[in-house]
């Protein structure tokens, strides 16, 4: 895998250990309360699948396909949010996403769930980019903080490539 762009930021083992820790913390927070997980696709797929293995077997799962990225840049517009309507009244909802960058996607998803009267809405992200937040949104659980650079692997892609890498790689500014 030496011909891959960038350098390894988080290995497969490092990811696995941190995800187990996040799962324990989430279980402690919710206790016996039922959880509805909303995974934001496609980027959170690998993270969400591994994290769900650490959550109660009664956890409900929904996947929303929303996006604001084209290549390495946010378009500033959310696509796909209007197709996700449901009854979230009184539910404890955990939003799972791959990365908290500008906060646009997560802010809009949370606003949609608030309008649907979810009783508790929390956010868990694998990565949070430092210094990029524009929209006021916080994640209760954060796997890792990273510099403001583009990353690939473990669900994160560059024009639909590199998503299946088992690690996260940090791209050089030239990539």
mmCIF file with all atom_site columns, C-alpha atoms in Angstrom:
data_model
loop_
_atom_site.group_PDB
_atom_site.id
_atom_site.type_symbol
_atom_site.label_atom_id
_atom_site.label_alt_id
_atom_site.label_comp_id
_atom_site.label_asym_id
_atom_site.label_entity_id
_atom_site.label_seq_id
_atom_site.pdbx_PDB_ins_code
_atom_site.Cartn_x
_atom_site.Cartn_y
_atom_site.Cartn_z
_atom_site.occupancy
_atom_site.B_iso_or_equiv
_atom_site.pdbx_formal_charge
_atom_site.auth_seq_id
_atom_site.auth_comp_id
_atom_site.auth_asym_id
_atom_site.auth_atom_id
_atom_site.pdbx_PDB_model_num
ATOM 1   C CA . UNK A 1 1   ? 0.000   0.000  0.000  1.00 0.00 ? 1   UNK A CA 1
ATOM 2   C CA . UNK A 1 2   ? 2.976   2.290  -0.397 1.00 0.00 ? 2   UNK A CA 1
ATOM 3   C CA . UNK A 1 3   ? 1.582   3.672  -3.673 1.00 0.00 ? 3   UNK A CA 1
ATOM 4   C CA . UNK A 1 4   ? -1.391  5.221  -1.854 1.00 0.00 ? 4   UNK A CA 1
ATOM 5   C CA . UNK A 1 5   ? -1.624  8.995  -1.501 1.00 0.00 ? 5   UNK A CA 1
ATOM 6   C CA . UNK A 1 6   ? -0.705  10.656 1.773  1.00 0.00 ? 6   UNK A CA 1
ATOM 7   C CA . UNK A 1 7   ? 0.472   9.037  4.981  1.00 0.00 ? 7   UNK A CA 1
ATOM 8   C CA . UNK A 1 8   ? -1.224  6.907  7.642  1.00 0.00 ? 8   UNK A CA 1
ATOM 9   C CA . UNK A 1 9   ? -2.852  9.072  10.293 1.00 0.00 ? 9   UNK A CA 1
ATOM 10  C CA . UNK A 1 10  ? -4.753  6.360  12.212 1.00 0.00 ? 10  UNK A CA 1
ATOM 11  C CA . UNK A 1 11  ? -4.063  2.640  11.847 1.00 0.00 ? 11  UNK A CA 1
ATOM 12  C CA . UNK A 1 12  ? -6.699  -0.071 11.836 1.00 0.00 ? 12  UNK A CA 1
ATOM 13  C CA . UNK A 1 13  ? -5.767  -1.034 15.428 1.00 0.00 ? 13  UNK A CA 1
ATOM 14  C CA . UNK A 1 14  ? -5.925  2.560  16.650 1.00 0.00 ? 14  UNK A CA 1
ATOM 15  C CA . UNK A 1 15  ? -9.383  2.973  15.096 1.00 0.00 ? 15  UNK A CA 1
ATOM 16  C CA . UNK A 1 16  ? -10.638 -0.262 16.625 1.00 0.00 ? 16  UNK A CA 1
ATOM 17  C CA . UNK A 1 17  ? -9.461  0.659  20.134 1.00 0.00 ? 17  UNK A CA 1
ATOM 18  C CA . UNK A 1 18  ? -10.965 4.134  20.022 1.00 0.00 ? 18  UNK A CA 1
ATOM 19  C CA . UNK A 1 19  ? -14.298 2.911  18.661 1.00 0.00 ? 19  UNK A CA 1
ATOM 20  C CA . UNK A 1 20  ? -14.587 0.420  21.527 1.00 0.00 ? 20  UNK A CA 1
ATOM 21  C CA . UNK A 1 21  ? -14.020 3.294  23.978 1.00 0.00 ? 21  UNK A CA 1
ATOM 22  C CA . UNK A 1 22  ? -16.687 5.400  22.265 1.00 0.00 ? 22  UNK A CA 1
ATOM 23  C CA . UNK A 1 23  ? -19.133 2.479  22.431 1.00 0.00 ? 23  UNK A CA 1
ATOM 24  C CA . UNK A 1 24  ? -18.592 2.095  26.183 1.00 0.00 ? 24  UNK A CA 1
ATOM 25  C CA . UNK A 1 25  ? -19.138 5.811  26.752 1.00 0.00 ? 25  UNK A CA 1
ATOM 26  C CA . UNK A 1 26  ? -22.326 5.848  24.661 1.00 0.00 ? 26  UNK A CA 1
ATOM 27  C CA . UNK A 1 27  ? -23.711 2.812  26.512 1.00 0.00 ? 27  UNK A CA 1
ATOM 28  C CA . UNK A 1 28  ? -22.974 4.487  29.855 1.00 0.00 ? 28  UNK A CA 1
ATOM 29  C CA . UNK A 1 29  ? -24.751 7.654  28.733 1.00 0.00 ? 29  UNK A CA 1
ATOM 30  C CA . UNK A 1 30  ? -27.949 5.942  27.580 1.00 0.00 ? 30  UNK A CA 1
ATOM 31  C CA . UNK A 1 31  ? -28.098 3.131  30.130 1.00 0.00 ? 31  UNK A CA 1
ATOM 32  C CA . UNK A 1 32  ? -31.296 1.156  29.512 1.00 0.00 ? 32  UNK A CA 1
ATOM 33  C CA . UNK A 1 33  ? -32.929 3.828  27.342 1.00 0.00 ? 33  UNK A CA 1
ATOM 34  C CA . UNK A 1 34  ? -33.682 2.786  23.749 1.00 0.00 ? 34  UNK A CA 1
ATOM 35  C CA . UNK A 1 35  ? -31.491 4.382  21.090 1.00 0.00 ? 35  UNK A CA 1
ATOM 36  C CA . UNK A 1 36  ? -32.245 5.212  17.477 1.00 0.00 ? 36  UNK A CA 1
ATOM 37  C CA . UNK A 1 37  ? -29.045 5.593  15.477 1.00 0.00 ? 37  UNK A CA 1
ATOM 38  C CA . UNK A 1 38  ? -29.087 7.668  12.319 1.00 0.00 ? 38  UNK A CA 1
ATOM 39  C CA . UNK A 1 39  ? -25.993 7.034  10.244 1.00 0.00 ? 39  UNK A CA 1
ATOM 40  C CA . UNK A 1 40  ? -25.114 9.623  7.640  1.00 0.00 ? 40  UNK A CA 1
ATOM 41  C CA . UNK A 1 41  ? -24.105 7.882  4.447  1.00 0.00 ? 41  UNK A CA 1
ATOM 42  C CA . UNK A 1 42  ? -21.884 7.120  2.766  1.00 0.00 ? 42  UNK A CA 1
ATOM 43  C CA . UNK A 1 43  ? -18.935 8.306  4.827  1.00 0.00 ? 43  UNK A CA 1
ATOM 44  C CA . UNK A 1 44  ? -19.968 6.915  8.195  1.00 0.00 ? 44  UNK A CA 1
ATOM 45  C CA . UNK A 1 45  ? -20.637 3.370  6.937  1.00 0.00 ? 45  UNK A CA 1
ATOM 46  C CA . UNK A 1 46  ? -17.505 1.653  8.288  1.00 0.00 ? 46  UNK A CA 1
ATOM 47  C CA . UNK A 1 47  ? -17.386 3.678  11.513 1.00 0.00 ? 47  UNK A CA 1
ATOM 48  C CA . UNK A 1 48  ? -21.086 3.146  12.163 1.00 0.00 ? 48  UNK A CA 1
ATOM 49  C CA . UNK A 1 49  ? -20.916 -0.611 11.544 1.00 0.00 ? 49  UNK A CA 1
ATOM 50  C CA . UNK A 1 50  ? -17.995 -1.027 13.947 1.00 0.00 ? 50  UNK A CA 1
ATOM 51  C CA . UNK A 1 51  ? -19.538 1.253  16.579 1.00 0.00 ? 51  UNK A CA 1
ATOM 52  C CA . UNK A 1 52  ? -22.909 -0.539 16.438 1.00 0.00 ? 52  UNK A CA 1
ATOM 53  C CA . UNK A 1 53  ? -21.160 -3.759 17.471 1.00 0.00 ? 53  UNK A CA 1
ATOM 54  C CA . UNK A 1 54  ? -20.509 -2.060 20.840 1.00 0.00 ? 54  UNK A CA 1
ATOM 55  C CA . UNK A 1 55  ? -24.088 -0.809 21.348 1.00 0.00 ? 55  UNK A CA 1
ATOM 56  C CA . UNK A 1 56  ? -27.126 -2.716 22.684 1.00 0.00 ? 56  UNK A CA 1
ATOM 57  C CA . UNK A 1 57  ? -28.684 -5.211 20.280 1.00 0.00 ? 57  UNK A CA 1
ATOM 58  C CA . UNK A 1 58  ? -31.995 -3.359 20.657 1.00 0.00 ? 58  UNK A CA 1
ATOM 59  C CA . UNK A 1 59  ? -30.563 -0.236 18.991 1.00 0.00 ? 59  UNK A CA 1
ATOM 60  C CA . UNK A 1 60  ? -32.664 0.904  16.036 1.00 0.00 ? 60  UNK A CA 1
ATOM 61  C CA . UNK A 1 61  ? -30.794 1.877  12.878 1.00 0.00 ? 61  UNK A CA 1
ATOM 62  C CA . UNK A 1 62  ? -31.664 4.235  10.059 1.00 0.00 ? 62  UNK A CA 1
ATOM 63  C CA . UNK A 1 63  ? -29.364 5.459  7.319  1.00 0.00 ? 63  UNK A CA 1
ATOM 64  C CA . UNK A 1 64  ? -29.744 8.865  5.763  1.00 0.00 ? 64  UNK A CA 1
ATOM 65  C CA . UNK A 1 65  ? -27.970 9.673  2.546  1.00 0.00 ? 65  UNK A CA 1
ATOM 66  C CA . UNK A 1 66  ? -27.067 13.343 2.793  1.00 0.00 ? 66  UNK A CA 1
ATOM 67  C CA . UNK A 1 67  ? -24.106 15.221 1.420  1.00 0.00 ? 67  UNK A CA 1
ATOM 68  C CA . UNK A 1 68  ? -22.618 18.662 1.036  1.00 0.00 ? 68  UNK A CA 1
ATOM 69  C CA . UNK A 1 69  ? -19.285 17.718 -0.531 1.00 0.00 ? 69  UNK A CA 1
ATOM 70  C CA . UNK A 1 70  ? -18.019 17.600 -4.076 1.00 0.00 ? 70  UNK A CA 1
ATOM 71  C CA . UNK A 1 71  ? -14.393 16.491 -4.258 1.00 0.00 ? 71  UNK A CA 1
ATOM 72  C CA . UNK A 1 72  ? -12.442 18.090 -1.412 1.00 0.00 ? 72  UNK A CA 1
ATOM 73  C CA . UNK A 1 73  ? -14.789 21.051 -0.871 1.00 0.00 ? 73  UNK A CA 1
ATOM 74  C CA . UNK A 1 74  ? -18.157 21.637 0.734  1.00 0.00 ? 74  UNK A CA 1
ATOM 75  C CA . UNK A 1 75  ? -20.747 22.980 -1.690 1.00 0.00 ? 75  UNK A CA 1
ATOM 76  C CA . UNK A 1 76  ? -22.498 24.832 1.145  1.00 0.00 ? 76  UNK A CA 1
ATOM 77  C CA . UNK A 1 77  ? -25.760 23.052 0.297  1.00 0.00 ? 77  UNK A CA 1
ATOM 78  C CA . UNK A 1 78  ? -27.222 19.858 1.756  1.00 0.00 ? 78  UNK A CA 1
ATOM 79  C CA . UNK A 1 79  ? -28.471 17.307 -0.735 1.00 0.00 ? 79  UNK A CA 1
ATOM 80  C CA . UNK A 1 80  ? -30.846 14.507 0.228  1.00 0.00 ? 80  UNK A CA 1
ATOM 81  C CA . UNK A 1 81  ? -32.212 15.840 3.519  1.00 0.00 ? 81  UNK A CA 1
ATOM 82  C CA . UNK A 1 82  ? -35.745 16.320 2.184  1.00 0.00 ? 82  UNK A CA 1
ATOM 83  C CA . UNK A 1 83  ? -36.134 12.575 1.547  1.00 0.00 ? 83  UNK A CA 1
ATOM 84  C CA . UNK A 1 84  ? -35.774 11.650 5.238  1.00 0.00 ? 84  UNK A CA 1
ATOM 85  C CA . UNK A 1 85  ? -39.065 12.080 6.995  1.00 0.00 ? 85  UNK A CA 1
ATOM 86  C CA . UNK A 1 86  ? -40.102 9.899  9.891  1.00 0.00 ? 86  UNK A CA 1
ATOM 87  C CA . UNK A 1 87  ? -41.590 9.778  13.348 1.00 0.00 ? 87  UNK A CA 1
ATOM 88  C CA . UNK A 1 88  ? -38.889 10.654 15.881 1.00 0.00 ? 88  UNK A CA 1
ATOM 89  C CA . UNK A 1 89  ? -41.268 11.986 18.538 1.00 0.00 ? 89  UNK A CA 1
ATOM 90  C CA . UNK A 1 90  ? -39.925 11.071 21.974 1.00 0.00 ? 90  UNK A CA 1
ATOM 91  C CA . UNK A 1 91  ? -36.961 9.083  20.661 1.00 0.00 ? 91  UNK A CA 1
ATOM 92  C CA . UNK A 1 92  ? -33.359 9.194  21.899 1.00 0.00 ? 92  UNK A CA 1
ATOM 93  C CA . UNK A 1 93  ? -31.482 9.778  18.653 1.00 0.00 ? 93  UNK A CA 1
ATOM 94  C CA . UNK A 1 94  ? -27.759 9.326  18.123 1.00 0.00 ? 94  UNK A CA 1
ATOM 95  C CA . UNK A 1 95  ? -26.468 10.815 14.873 1.00 0.00 ? 95  UNK A CA 1
ATOM 96  C CA . UNK A 1 96  ? -23.320 9.120  13.626 1.00 0.00 ? 96  UNK A CA 1
ATOM 97  C CA . UNK A 1 97  ? -21.144 10.828 11.038 1.00 0.00 ? 97  UNK A CA 1
ATOM 98  C CA . UNK A 1 98  ? -17.637 10.391 9.744  1.00 0.00 ? 98  UNK A CA 1
ATOM 99  C CA . UNK A 1 99  ? -16.372 13.933 10.183 1.00 0.00 ? 99  UNK A CA 1
ATOM 100 C CA . UNK A 1 100 ? -17.351 17.251 11.739 1.00 0.00 ? 100 UNK A CA 1
ATOM 101 C CA . UNK A 1 101 ? -15.925 19.906 9.461  1.00 0.00 ? 101 UNK A CA 1
ATOM 102 C CA . UNK A 1 102 ? -17.983 23.067 8.842  1.00 0.00 ? 102 UNK A CA 1
ATOM 103 C CA . UNK A 1 103 ? -20.941 21.658 10.784 1.00 0.00 ? 103 UNK A CA 1
ATOM 104 C CA . UNK A 1 104 ? -23.440 22.369 8.002  1.00 0.00 ? 104 UNK A CA 1
ATOM 105 C CA . UNK A 1 105 ? -24.652 18.791 7.509  1.00 0.00 ? 105 UNK A CA 1
ATOM 106 C CA . UNK A 1 106 ? -24.907 17.948 11.201 1.00 0.00 ? 106 UNK A CA 1
ATOM 107 C CA . UNK A 1 107 ? -26.643 21.244 12.045 1.00 0.00 ? 107 UNK A CA 1
ATOM 108 C CA . UNK A 1 108 ? -29.283 20.660 9.371  1.00 0.00 ? 108 UNK A CA 1
ATOM 109 C CA . UNK A 1 109 ? -29.817 17.013 10.348 1.00 0.00 ? 109 UNK A CA 1
ATOM 110 C CA . UNK A 1 110 ? -30.202 17.988 14.005 1.00 0.00 ? 110 UNK A CA 1
ATOM 111 C CA . UNK A 1 111 ? -32.641 20.772 13.096 1.00 0.00 ? 111 UNK A CA 1
ATOM 112 C CA . UNK A 1 112 ? -34.723 18.240 11.124 1.00 0.00 ? 112 UNK A CA 1
ATOM 113 C CA . UNK A 1 113 ? -34.829 15.857 14.099 1.00 0.00 ? 113 UNK A CA 1
ATOM 114 C CA . UNK A 1 114 ? -35.735 18.677 16.497 1.00 0.00 ? 114 UNK A CA 1
ATOM 115 C CA . UNK A 1 115 ? -38.643 19.573 14.218 1.00 0.00 ? 115 UNK A CA 1
ATOM 116 C CA . UNK A 1 116 ? -39.639 15.891 14.432 1.00 0.00 ? 116 UNK A CA 1
ATOM 117 C CA . UNK A 1 117 ? -39.732 16.235 18.246 1.00 0.00 ? 117 UNK A CA 1
ATOM 118 C CA . UNK A 1 118 ? -36.978 13.774 19.153 1.00 0.00 ? 118 UNK A CA 1
ATOM 119 C CA . UNK A 1 119 ? -36.583 13.948 22.928 1.00 0.00 ? 119 UNK A CA 1
ATOM 120 C CA . UNK A 1 120 ? -32.788 13.687 23.000 1.00 0.00 ? 120 UNK A CA 1
ATOM 121 C CA . UNK A 1 121 ? -30.394 14.239 20.096 1.00 0.00 ? 121 UNK A CA 1
ATOM 122 C CA . UNK A 1 122 ? -26.683 13.542 20.463 1.00 0.00 ? 122 UNK A CA 1
ATOM 123 C CA . UNK A 1 123 ? -23.892 13.383 17.902 1.00 0.00 ? 123 UNK A CA 1
ATOM 124 C CA . UNK A 1 124 ? -20.948 11.031 17.566 1.00 0.00 ? 124 UNK A CA 1
ATOM 125 C CA . UNK A 1 125 ? -18.276 11.669 14.939 1.00 0.00 ? 125 UNK A CA 1
ATOM 126 C CA . UNK A 1 126 ? -15.151 9.737  14.146 1.00 0.00 ? 126 UNK A CA 1
ATOM 127 C CA . UNK A 1 127 ? -13.181 12.878 13.303 1.00 0.00 ? 127 UNK A CA 1
ATOM 128 C CA . UNK A 1 128 ? -13.415 16.577 14.073 1.00 0.00 ? 128 UNK A CA 1
ATOM 129 C CA . UNK A 1 129 ? -11.375 18.986 11.979 1.00 0.00 ? 129 UNK A CA 1
ATOM 130 C CA . UNK A 1 130 ? -9.849  21.753 14.022 1.00 0.00 ? 130 UNK A CA 1
ATOM 131 C CA . UNK A 1 131 ? -10.525 25.348 13.033 1.00 0.00 ? 131 UNK A CA 1
ATOM 132 C CA . UNK A 1 132 ? -13.175 24.720 10.380 1.00 0.00 ? 132 UNK A CA 1
ATOM 133 C CA . UNK A 1 133 ? -16.493 24.932 12.257 1.00 0.00 ? 133 UNK A CA 1
ATOM 134 C CA . UNK A 1 134 ? -18.857 27.547 10.783 1.00 0.00 ? 134 UNK A CA 1
ATOM 135 C CA . UNK A 1 135 ? -22.246 26.322 12.037 1.00 0.00 ? 135 UNK A CA 1
ATOM 136 C CA . UNK A 1 136 ? -22.823 26.104 15.802 1.00 0.00 ? 136 UNK A CA 1
ATOM 137 C CA . UNK A 1 137 ? -22.945 22.351 16.443 1.00 0.00 ? 137 UNK A CA 1
ATOM 138 C CA . UNK A 1 138 ? -21.146 20.155 18.947 1.00 0.00 ? 138 UNK A CA 1
ATOM 139 C CA . UNK A 1 139 ? -20.527 16.426 19.008 1.00 0.00 ? 139 UNK A CA 1
ATOM 140 C CA . UNK A 1 140 ? -20.844 14.722 22.389 1.00 0.00 ? 140 UNK A CA 1
ATOM 141 C CA . UNK A 1 141 ? -18.480 11.943 21.271 1.00 0.00 ? 141 UNK A CA 1
ATOM 142 C CA . UNK A 1 142 ? -15.418 12.554 19.100 1.00 0.00 ? 142 UNK A CA 1
ATOM 143 C CA . UNK A 1 143 ? -13.064 9.809  18.025 1.00 0.00 ? 143 UNK A CA 1
ATOM 144 C CA . UNK A 1 144 ? -10.112 11.988 17.056 1.00 0.00 ? 144 UNK A CA 1
ATOM 145 C CA . UNK A 1 145 ? -9.327  15.627 16.358 1.00 0.00 ? 145 UNK A CA 1
ATOM 146 C CA . UNK A 1 146 ? -7.395  16.260 13.161 1.00 0.00 ? 146 UNK A CA 1
ATOM 147 C CA . UNK A 1 147 ? -5.766  19.208 11.385 1.00 0.00 ? 147 UNK A CA 1
ATOM 148 C CA . UNK A 1 148 ? -7.596  21.052 8.636  1.00 0.00 ? 148 UNK A CA 1
ATOM 149 C CA . UNK A 1 149 ? -6.420  18.717 5.895  1.00 0.00 ? 149 UNK A CA 1
ATOM 150 C CA . UNK A 1 150 ? -8.203  16.222 3.700  1.00 0.00 ? 150 UNK A CA 1
ATOM 151 C CA . UNK A 1 151 ? -8.333  12.596 4.860  1.00 0.00 ? 151 UNK A CA 1
ATOM 152 C CA . UNK A 1 152 ? -9.289  9.362  3.106  1.00 0.00 ? 152 UNK A CA 1
ATOM 153 C CA . UNK A 1 153 ? -10.018 5.789  4.124  1.00 0.00 ? 153 UNK A CA 1
ATOM 154 C CA . UNK A 1 154 ? -12.323 4.015  6.554  1.00 0.00 ? 154 UNK A CA 1
ATOM 155 C CA . UNK A 1 155 ? -15.371 5.415  4.775  1.00 0.00 ? 155 UNK A CA 1
ATOM 156 C CA . UNK A 1 156 ? -13.916 8.779  3.790  1.00 0.00 ? 156 UNK A CA 1
ATOM 157 C CA . UNK A 1 157 ? -13.435 9.220  0.074  1.00 0.00 ? 157 UNK A CA 1
ATOM 158 C CA . UNK A 1 158 ? -11.904 11.412 -2.567 1.00 0.00 ? 158 UNK A CA 1
ATOM 159 C CA . UNK A 1 159 ? -14.259 11.436 -5.557 1.00 0.00 ? 159 UNK A CA 1
ATOM 160 C CA . UNK A 1 160 ? -15.621 7.988  -4.602 1.00 0.00 ? 160 UNK A CA 1
ATOM 161 C CA . UNK A 1 161 ? -12.185 6.376  -4.219 1.00 0.00 ? 161 UNK A CA 1
ATOM 162 C CA . UNK A 1 162 ? -10.238 5.091  -1.177 1.00 0.00 ? 162 UNK A CA 1
ATOM 163 C CA . UNK A 1 163 ? -13.337 4.569  1.012  1.00 0.00 ? 163 UNK A CA 1
ATOM 164 C CA . UNK A 1 164 ? -12.488 0.908  1.649  1.00 0.00 ? 164 UNK A CA 1
ATOM 165 C CA . UNK A 1 165 ? -9.022  1.481  3.100  1.00 0.00 ? 165 UNK A CA 1
ATOM 166 C CA . UNK A 1 166 ? -8.864  -0.016 6.632  1.00 0.00 ? 166 UNK A CA 1
ATOM 167 C CA . UNK A 1 167 ? -6.966  3.014  7.966  1.00 0.00 ? 167 UNK A CA 1
ATOM 168 C CA . UNK A 1 168 ? -7.259  6.795  7.702  1.00 0.00 ? 168 UNK A CA 1
ATOM 169 C CA . UNK A 1 169 ? -4.666  8.570  5.598  1.00 0.00 ? 169 UNK A CA 1
ATOM 170 C CA . UNK A 1 170 ? -3.831  12.264 5.661  1.00 0.00 ? 170 UNK A CA 1
ATOM 171 C CA . UNK A 1 171 ? -3.416  13.716 2.188  1.00 0.00 ? 171 UNK A CA 1
ATOM 172 C CA . UNK A 1 172 ? -0.555  16.024 1.414  1.00 0.00 ? 172 UNK A CA 1
ATOM 173 C CA . UNK A 1 173 ? -1.595  19.511 0.359  1.00 0.00 ? 173 UNK A CA 1
ATOM 174 C CA . UNK A 1 174 ? -0.535  18.565 -3.229 1.00 0.00 ? 174 UNK A CA 1
ATOM 175 C CA . UNK A 1 175 ? -2.942  15.567 -3.547 1.00 0.00 ? 175 UNK A CA 1
#
